CSV table of C-alpha atoms in Angstrom, one decimal:
chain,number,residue,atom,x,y,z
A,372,UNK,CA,-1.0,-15.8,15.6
A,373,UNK,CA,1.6,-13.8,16.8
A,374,UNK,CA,0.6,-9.9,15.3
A,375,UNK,CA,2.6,-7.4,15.5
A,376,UNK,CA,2.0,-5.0,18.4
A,377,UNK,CA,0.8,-1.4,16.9
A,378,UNK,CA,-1.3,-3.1,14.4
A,379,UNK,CA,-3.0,-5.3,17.1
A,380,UNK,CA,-4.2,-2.8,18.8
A,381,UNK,CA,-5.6,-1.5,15.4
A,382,UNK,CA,-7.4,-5.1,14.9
A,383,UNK,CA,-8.5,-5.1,18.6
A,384,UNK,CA,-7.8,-3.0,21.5
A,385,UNK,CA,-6.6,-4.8,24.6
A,386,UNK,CA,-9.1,-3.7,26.9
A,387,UNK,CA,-11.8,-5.1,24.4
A,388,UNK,CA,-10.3,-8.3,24.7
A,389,UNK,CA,-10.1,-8.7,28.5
A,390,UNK,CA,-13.2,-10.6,28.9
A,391,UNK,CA,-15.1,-9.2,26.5
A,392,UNK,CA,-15.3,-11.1,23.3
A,393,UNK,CA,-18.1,-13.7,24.5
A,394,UNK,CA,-20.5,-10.5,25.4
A,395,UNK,CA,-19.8,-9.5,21.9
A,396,UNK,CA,-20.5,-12.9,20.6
A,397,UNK,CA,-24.0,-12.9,22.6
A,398,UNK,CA,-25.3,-9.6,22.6
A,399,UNK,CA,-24.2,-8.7,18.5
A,400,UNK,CA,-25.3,-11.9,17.1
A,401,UNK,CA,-22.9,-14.8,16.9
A,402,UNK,CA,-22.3,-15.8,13.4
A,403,UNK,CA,-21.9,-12.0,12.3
A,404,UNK,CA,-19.1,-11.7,15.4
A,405,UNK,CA,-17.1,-13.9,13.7
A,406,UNK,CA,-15.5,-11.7,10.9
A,407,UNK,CA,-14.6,-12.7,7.6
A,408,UNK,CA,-12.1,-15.9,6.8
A,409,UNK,CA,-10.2,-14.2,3.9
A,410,UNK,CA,-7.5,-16.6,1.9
A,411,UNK,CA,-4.1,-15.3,2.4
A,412,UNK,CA,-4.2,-15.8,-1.5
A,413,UNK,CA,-6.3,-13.5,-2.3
A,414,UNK,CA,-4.0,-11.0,-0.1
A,415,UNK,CA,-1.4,-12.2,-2.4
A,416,UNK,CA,-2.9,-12.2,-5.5
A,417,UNK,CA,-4.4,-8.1,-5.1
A,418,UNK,CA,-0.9,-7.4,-4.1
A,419,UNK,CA,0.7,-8.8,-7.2
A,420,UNK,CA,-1.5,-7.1,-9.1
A,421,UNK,CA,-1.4,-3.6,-7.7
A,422,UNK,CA,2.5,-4.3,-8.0
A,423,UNK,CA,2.3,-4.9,-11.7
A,424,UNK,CA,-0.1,-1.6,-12.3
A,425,UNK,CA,1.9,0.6,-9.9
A,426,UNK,CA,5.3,-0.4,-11.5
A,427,UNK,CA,3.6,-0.2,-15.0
A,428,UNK,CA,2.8,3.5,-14.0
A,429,UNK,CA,6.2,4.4,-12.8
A,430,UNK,CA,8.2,2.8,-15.7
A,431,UNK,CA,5.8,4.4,-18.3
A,432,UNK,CA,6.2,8.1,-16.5
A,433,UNK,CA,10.0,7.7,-16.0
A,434,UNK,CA,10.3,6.6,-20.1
A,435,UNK,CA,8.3,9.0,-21.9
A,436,UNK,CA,9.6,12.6,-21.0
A,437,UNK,CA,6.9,14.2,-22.3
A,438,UNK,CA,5.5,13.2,-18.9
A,439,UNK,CA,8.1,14.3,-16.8
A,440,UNK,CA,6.0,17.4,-15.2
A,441,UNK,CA,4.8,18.1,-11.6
A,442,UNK,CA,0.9,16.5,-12.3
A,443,UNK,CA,2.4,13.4,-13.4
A,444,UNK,CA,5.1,13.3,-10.7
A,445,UNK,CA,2.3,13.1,-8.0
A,446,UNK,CA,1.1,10.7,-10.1
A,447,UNK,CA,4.0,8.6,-10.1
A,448,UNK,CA,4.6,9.1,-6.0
A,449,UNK,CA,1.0,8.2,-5.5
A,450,UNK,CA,2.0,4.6,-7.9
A,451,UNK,CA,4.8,4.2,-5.1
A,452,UNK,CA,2.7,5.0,-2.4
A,453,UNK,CA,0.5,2.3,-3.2
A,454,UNK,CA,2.9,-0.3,-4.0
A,455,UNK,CA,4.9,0.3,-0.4
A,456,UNK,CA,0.8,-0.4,0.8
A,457,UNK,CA,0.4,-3.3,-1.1
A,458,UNK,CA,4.2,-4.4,-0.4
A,459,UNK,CA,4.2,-3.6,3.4
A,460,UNK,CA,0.8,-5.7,3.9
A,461,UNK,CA,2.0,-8.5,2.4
A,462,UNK,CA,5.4,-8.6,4.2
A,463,UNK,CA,3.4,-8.6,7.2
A,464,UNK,CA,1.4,-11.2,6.6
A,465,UNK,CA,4.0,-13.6,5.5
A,466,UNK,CA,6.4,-12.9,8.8
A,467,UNK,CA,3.6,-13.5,10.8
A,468,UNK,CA,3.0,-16.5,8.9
A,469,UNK,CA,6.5,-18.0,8.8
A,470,UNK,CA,6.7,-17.1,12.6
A,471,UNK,CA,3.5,-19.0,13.4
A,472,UNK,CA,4.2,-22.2,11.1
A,473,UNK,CA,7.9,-22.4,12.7
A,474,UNK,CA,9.7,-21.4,9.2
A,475,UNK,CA,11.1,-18.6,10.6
A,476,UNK,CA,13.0,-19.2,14.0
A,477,UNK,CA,14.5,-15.2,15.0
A,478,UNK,CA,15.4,-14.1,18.9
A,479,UNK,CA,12.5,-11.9,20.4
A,480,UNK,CA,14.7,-8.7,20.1
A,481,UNK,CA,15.0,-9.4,16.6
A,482,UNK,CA,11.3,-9.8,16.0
A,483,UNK,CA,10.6,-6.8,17.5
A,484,UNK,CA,12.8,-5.0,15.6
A,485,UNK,CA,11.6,-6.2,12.1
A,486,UNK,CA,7.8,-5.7,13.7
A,487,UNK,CA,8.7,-1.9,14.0
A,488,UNK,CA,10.4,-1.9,10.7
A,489,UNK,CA,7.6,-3.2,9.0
A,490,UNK,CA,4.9,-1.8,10.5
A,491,UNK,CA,6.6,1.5,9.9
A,492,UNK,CA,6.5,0.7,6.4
A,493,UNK,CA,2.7,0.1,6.5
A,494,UNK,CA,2.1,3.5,8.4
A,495,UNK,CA,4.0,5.5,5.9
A,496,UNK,CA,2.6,4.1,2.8
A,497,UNK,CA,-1.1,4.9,4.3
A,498,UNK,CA,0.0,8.2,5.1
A,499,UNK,CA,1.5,9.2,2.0
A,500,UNK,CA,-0.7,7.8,-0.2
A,501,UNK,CA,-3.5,9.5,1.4
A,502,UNK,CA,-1.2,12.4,1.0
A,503,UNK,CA,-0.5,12.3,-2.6
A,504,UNK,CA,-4.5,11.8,-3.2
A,505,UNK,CA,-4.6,15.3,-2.0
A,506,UNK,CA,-1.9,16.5,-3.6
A,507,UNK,CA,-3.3,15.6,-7.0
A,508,UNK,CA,-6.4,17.0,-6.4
A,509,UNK,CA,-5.0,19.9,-5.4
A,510,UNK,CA,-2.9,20.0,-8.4
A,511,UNK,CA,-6.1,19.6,-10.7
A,512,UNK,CA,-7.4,22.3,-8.9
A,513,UNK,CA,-4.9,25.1,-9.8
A,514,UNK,CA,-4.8,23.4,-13.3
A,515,UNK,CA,-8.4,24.7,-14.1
A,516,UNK,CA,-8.8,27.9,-11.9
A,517,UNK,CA,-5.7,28.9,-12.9
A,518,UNK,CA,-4.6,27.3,-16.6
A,519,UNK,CA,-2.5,30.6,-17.3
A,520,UNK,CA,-0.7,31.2,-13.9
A,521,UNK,CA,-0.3,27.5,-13.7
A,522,UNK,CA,3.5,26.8,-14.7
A,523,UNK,CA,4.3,29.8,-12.6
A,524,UNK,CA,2.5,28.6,-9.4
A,525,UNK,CA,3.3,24.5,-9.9
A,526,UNK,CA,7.1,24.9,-10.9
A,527,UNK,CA,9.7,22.3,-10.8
A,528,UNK,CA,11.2,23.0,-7.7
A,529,UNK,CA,8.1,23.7,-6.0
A,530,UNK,CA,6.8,19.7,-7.1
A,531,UNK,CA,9.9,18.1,-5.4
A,532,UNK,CA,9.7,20.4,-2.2
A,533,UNK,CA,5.9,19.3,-1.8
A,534,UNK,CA,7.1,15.5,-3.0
A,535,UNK,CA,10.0,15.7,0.2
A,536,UNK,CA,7.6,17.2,2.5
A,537,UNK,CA,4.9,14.2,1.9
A,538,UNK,CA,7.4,11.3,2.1
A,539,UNK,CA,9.4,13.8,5.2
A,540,UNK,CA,5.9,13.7,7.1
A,541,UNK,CA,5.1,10.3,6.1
A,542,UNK,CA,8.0,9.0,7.8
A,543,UNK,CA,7.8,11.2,11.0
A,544,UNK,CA,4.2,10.5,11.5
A,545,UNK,CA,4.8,7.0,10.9
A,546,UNK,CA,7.4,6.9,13.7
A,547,UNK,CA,5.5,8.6,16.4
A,548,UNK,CA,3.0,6.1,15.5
A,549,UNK,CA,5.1,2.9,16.1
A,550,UNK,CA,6.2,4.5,18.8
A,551,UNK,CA,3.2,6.1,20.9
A,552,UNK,CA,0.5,3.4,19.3
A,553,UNK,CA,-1.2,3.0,22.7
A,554,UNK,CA,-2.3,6.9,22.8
A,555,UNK,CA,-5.2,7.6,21.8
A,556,UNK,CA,-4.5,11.4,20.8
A,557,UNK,CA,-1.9,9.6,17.9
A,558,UNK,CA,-5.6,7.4,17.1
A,559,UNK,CA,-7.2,10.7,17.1
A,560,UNK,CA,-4.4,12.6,14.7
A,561,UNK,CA,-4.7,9.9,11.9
A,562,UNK,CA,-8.4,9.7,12.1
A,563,UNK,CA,-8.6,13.9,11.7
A,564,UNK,CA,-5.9,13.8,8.7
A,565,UNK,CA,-8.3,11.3,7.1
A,566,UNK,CA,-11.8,13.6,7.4
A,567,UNK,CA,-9.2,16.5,6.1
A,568,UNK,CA,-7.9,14.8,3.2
A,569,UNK,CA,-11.9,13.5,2.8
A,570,UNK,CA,-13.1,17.3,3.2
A,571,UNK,CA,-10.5,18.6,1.0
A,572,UNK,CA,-11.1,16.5,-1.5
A,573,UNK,CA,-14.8,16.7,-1.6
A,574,UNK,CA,-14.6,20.9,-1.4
A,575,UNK,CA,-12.0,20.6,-4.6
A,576,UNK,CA,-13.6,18.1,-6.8
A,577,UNK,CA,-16.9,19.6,-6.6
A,578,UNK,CA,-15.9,23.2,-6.7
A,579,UNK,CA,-13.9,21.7,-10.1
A,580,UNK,CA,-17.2,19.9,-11.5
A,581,UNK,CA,-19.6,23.3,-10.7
A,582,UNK,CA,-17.4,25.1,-12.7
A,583,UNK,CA,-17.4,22.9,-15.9
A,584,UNK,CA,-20.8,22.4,-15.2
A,585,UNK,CA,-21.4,26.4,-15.3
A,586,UNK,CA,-19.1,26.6,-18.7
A,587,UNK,CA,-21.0,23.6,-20.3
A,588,UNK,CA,-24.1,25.4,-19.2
A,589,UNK,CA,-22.6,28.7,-21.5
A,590,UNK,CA,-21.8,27.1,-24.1
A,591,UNK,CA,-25.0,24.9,-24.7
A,592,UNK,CA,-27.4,28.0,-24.0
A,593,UNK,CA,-25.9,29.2,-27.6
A,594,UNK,CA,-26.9,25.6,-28.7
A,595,UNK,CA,-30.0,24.2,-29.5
A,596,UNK,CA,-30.8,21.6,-28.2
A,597,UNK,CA,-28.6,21.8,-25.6
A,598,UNK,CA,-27.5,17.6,-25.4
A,599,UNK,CA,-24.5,18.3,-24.6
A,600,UNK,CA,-24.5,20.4,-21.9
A,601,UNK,CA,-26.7,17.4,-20.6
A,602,UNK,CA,-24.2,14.6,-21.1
A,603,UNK,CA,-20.9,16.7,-20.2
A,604,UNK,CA,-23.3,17.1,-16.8
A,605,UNK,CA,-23.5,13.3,-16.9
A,606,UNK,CA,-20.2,12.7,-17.5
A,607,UNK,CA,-18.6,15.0,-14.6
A,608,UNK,CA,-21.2,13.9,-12.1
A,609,UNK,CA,-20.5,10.0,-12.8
A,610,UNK,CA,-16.4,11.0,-12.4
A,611,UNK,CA,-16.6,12.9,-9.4
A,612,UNK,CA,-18.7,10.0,-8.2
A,613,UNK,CA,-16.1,7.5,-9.0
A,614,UNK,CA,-13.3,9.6,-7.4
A,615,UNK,CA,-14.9,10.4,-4.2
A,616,UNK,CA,-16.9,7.0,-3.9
A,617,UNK,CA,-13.6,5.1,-4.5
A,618,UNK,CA,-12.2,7.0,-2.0
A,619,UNK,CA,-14.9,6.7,0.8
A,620,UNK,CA,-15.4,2.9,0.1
A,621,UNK,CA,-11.8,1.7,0.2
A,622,UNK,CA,-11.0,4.2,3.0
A,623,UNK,CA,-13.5,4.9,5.3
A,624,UNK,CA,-14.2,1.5,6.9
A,625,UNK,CA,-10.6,0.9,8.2
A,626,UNK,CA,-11.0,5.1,9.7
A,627,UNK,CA,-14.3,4.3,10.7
A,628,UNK,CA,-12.9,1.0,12.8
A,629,UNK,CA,-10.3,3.5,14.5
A,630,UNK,CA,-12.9,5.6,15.3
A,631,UNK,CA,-14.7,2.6,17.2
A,632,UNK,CA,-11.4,2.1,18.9
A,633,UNK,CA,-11.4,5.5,20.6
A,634,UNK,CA,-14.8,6.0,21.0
A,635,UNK,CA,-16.4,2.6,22.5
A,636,UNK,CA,-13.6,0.0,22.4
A,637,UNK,CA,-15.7,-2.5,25.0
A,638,UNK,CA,-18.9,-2.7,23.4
A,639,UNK,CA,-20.0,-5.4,22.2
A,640,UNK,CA,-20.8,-3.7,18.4
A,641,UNK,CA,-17.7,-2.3,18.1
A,642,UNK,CA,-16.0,-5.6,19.5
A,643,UNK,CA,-17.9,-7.5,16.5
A,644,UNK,CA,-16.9,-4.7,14.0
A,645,UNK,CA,-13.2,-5.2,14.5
A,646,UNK,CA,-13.0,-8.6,13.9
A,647,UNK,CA,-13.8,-7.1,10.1
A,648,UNK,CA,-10.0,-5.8,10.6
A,649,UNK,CA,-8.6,-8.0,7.5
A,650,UNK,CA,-11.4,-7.0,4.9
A,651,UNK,CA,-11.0,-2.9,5.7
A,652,UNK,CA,-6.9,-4.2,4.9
A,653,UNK,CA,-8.6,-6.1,1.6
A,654,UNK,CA,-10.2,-2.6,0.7
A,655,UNK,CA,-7.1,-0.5,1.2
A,656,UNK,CA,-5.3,-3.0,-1.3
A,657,UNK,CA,-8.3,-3.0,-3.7
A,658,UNK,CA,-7.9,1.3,-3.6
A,659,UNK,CA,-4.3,0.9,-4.5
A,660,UNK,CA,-4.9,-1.6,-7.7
A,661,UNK,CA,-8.0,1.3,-8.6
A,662,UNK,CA,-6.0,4.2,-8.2
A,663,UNK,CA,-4.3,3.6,-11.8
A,664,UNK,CA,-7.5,3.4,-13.4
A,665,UNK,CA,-8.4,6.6,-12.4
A,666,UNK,CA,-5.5,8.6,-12.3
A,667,UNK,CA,-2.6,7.6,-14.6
A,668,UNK,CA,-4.7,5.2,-17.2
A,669,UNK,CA,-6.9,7.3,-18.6
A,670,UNK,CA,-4.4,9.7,-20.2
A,671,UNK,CA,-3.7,9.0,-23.7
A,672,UNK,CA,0.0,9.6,-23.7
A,673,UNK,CA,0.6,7.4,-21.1
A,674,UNK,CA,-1.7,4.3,-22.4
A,675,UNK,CA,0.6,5.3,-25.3
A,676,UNK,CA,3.8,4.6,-23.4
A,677,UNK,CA,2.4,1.9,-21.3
A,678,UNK,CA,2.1,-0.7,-24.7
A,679,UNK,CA,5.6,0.5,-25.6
A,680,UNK,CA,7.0,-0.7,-22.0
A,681,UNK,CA,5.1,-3.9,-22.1
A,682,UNK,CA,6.1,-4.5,-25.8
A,683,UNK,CA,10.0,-3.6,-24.8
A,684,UNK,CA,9.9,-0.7,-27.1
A,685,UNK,CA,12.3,1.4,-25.7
């Protein structure tokens, strides 16, 4: 199949593959060597779906201007983040597809040029969707450390300067990618963006959940007995769960693979784990058809205005 270059180097390195895919075969077990054969349907069909969501988000948070603030902003960046993901993915797979099957017959100049165009777009929709997941979380933060200060410190202007400077550095870093693919330091620059956006997250969310845990733990000492100091506990342990696990799941195993890349790209484990390459793709899509669940559909208002756009109320 004719891959296009950056992300082939992401599936395998070329020095792994000089030789040393029948080591990798023997010496990691065979059958487990052999990767996953996932449909190009299901690509499809996650796609659609996160398309639908995503779009459902955006329509929902342009309609209803009661919405129209800076947390459901990021909100609605993060919806197009993960749609260009889902979108970019898919364009790949069917160019490579019509190229292989003969559909598509283009010059090798041309090819090249829609291979950087597209894999561009993949870089940039990881990148700022990992962005915006900070973002938000960083926005909840100030939200409940600083309720009264926070219109003052999350203004208007403020929101659209962050919002430029994610999709600014999204597009940057996604061109020194495509460009310098072949360097490890650019390997090593994604993979440390990922473990901050992982740290950051973790330090916010659970700073956030001691907090309501310590004002739950107030109010119910006044309380007797104090159930609901237990299941408000419950409740914010099983989110921050969900938020982080989500996160780690859909994430980790395609950083984890680039870390293999860097760190031991001839042996014969690490040969075996990237032929996993389209699955850790599978999980990125899954994260981007999640992300509405936990961000944008669990407000009220905009469940509210979601059932007006799908029932054309407008």
């Amino acid at each position: 199949m004719s891959t296009l270059a950056p992300l082939r180097l992401l599936r395998e390195p070329s020095n792994a593959s000089e030789g040393n895919q029948s080591n990798a075969t023997l010496g990691a077990g065979g059958g487990w060597c052999q990767g996953l054969d996932i449909p190009h349907e299901l690509f499809l069909a996650l796609g659609l779906v996160s398309l639908v969501e995503n779009l459902l988000v955006v329509a929902a948070i342009l309609k209803n201007r009661n919405l129209h603030s800076p947390t459901y902003y990021f909100i609605c960046c993060l919806a197009v983040s993960d749609m260009l993901v889902s979108i970019s993915n898919l364009a790949e797979m069917l160019f490579m597809l019509l190229l292989e099957h003969g559909v598509l017959v283009m010059r090798p100049s041309i090819v090249r040029h829609m291979d950087s165009v597209i894999d561009m777009l993949i870089c940039s929709s990881v990148v700022s969707s990992l962005s915006f997941l900070g973002v938000i979380a960083v926005d909840r933060y100030i939200t409940i450390f600083y309720a009264l200060r926070y219109h003052s410190i999350m203004t208007l202007q403020r929101a659209v300067v962050t919002m430029a400077s994610v999709w600014l550095a999204s597009t940057v870093s996604s061109t020194v990618l495509i460009t310098y693919y072949r360097s490890n330091t650019i390997l090593l620059c994604l993979i440390g963006f990922f473990l901050f956006m992982l740290v950051l997250m973790l330090v916010l969310y659970i700073h956030m959940f001691t907090l309501a845990r310590h004002h739950l733990h107030s109010i119910s000492s006044q309380q007797k007995p104090p159930t609901a100091h237990r299941g408000g506990s419950l409740k914010g342990a099983v989110t921050l769960t969900i938020l982080l696990g989500v996160f780690f799941i859909c994430w980790g195993p395609f950083f984890f693979h680039l870390i293999l890349i860097v760190t031991c790209p001839t042996n014969p484990f690490c040969t075996c784990f990237f032929s996993y390459f389209n699955l850790f793709l599978i999980l990125i899509i899954c994260n981007s058809v999640i992300d509405p669940l936990i961000y944008a559909f669990r407000s009220q208002e905009l469940r509210r205005t979601l059932r007006e756009v799908v029932t054309c109320s407008w």
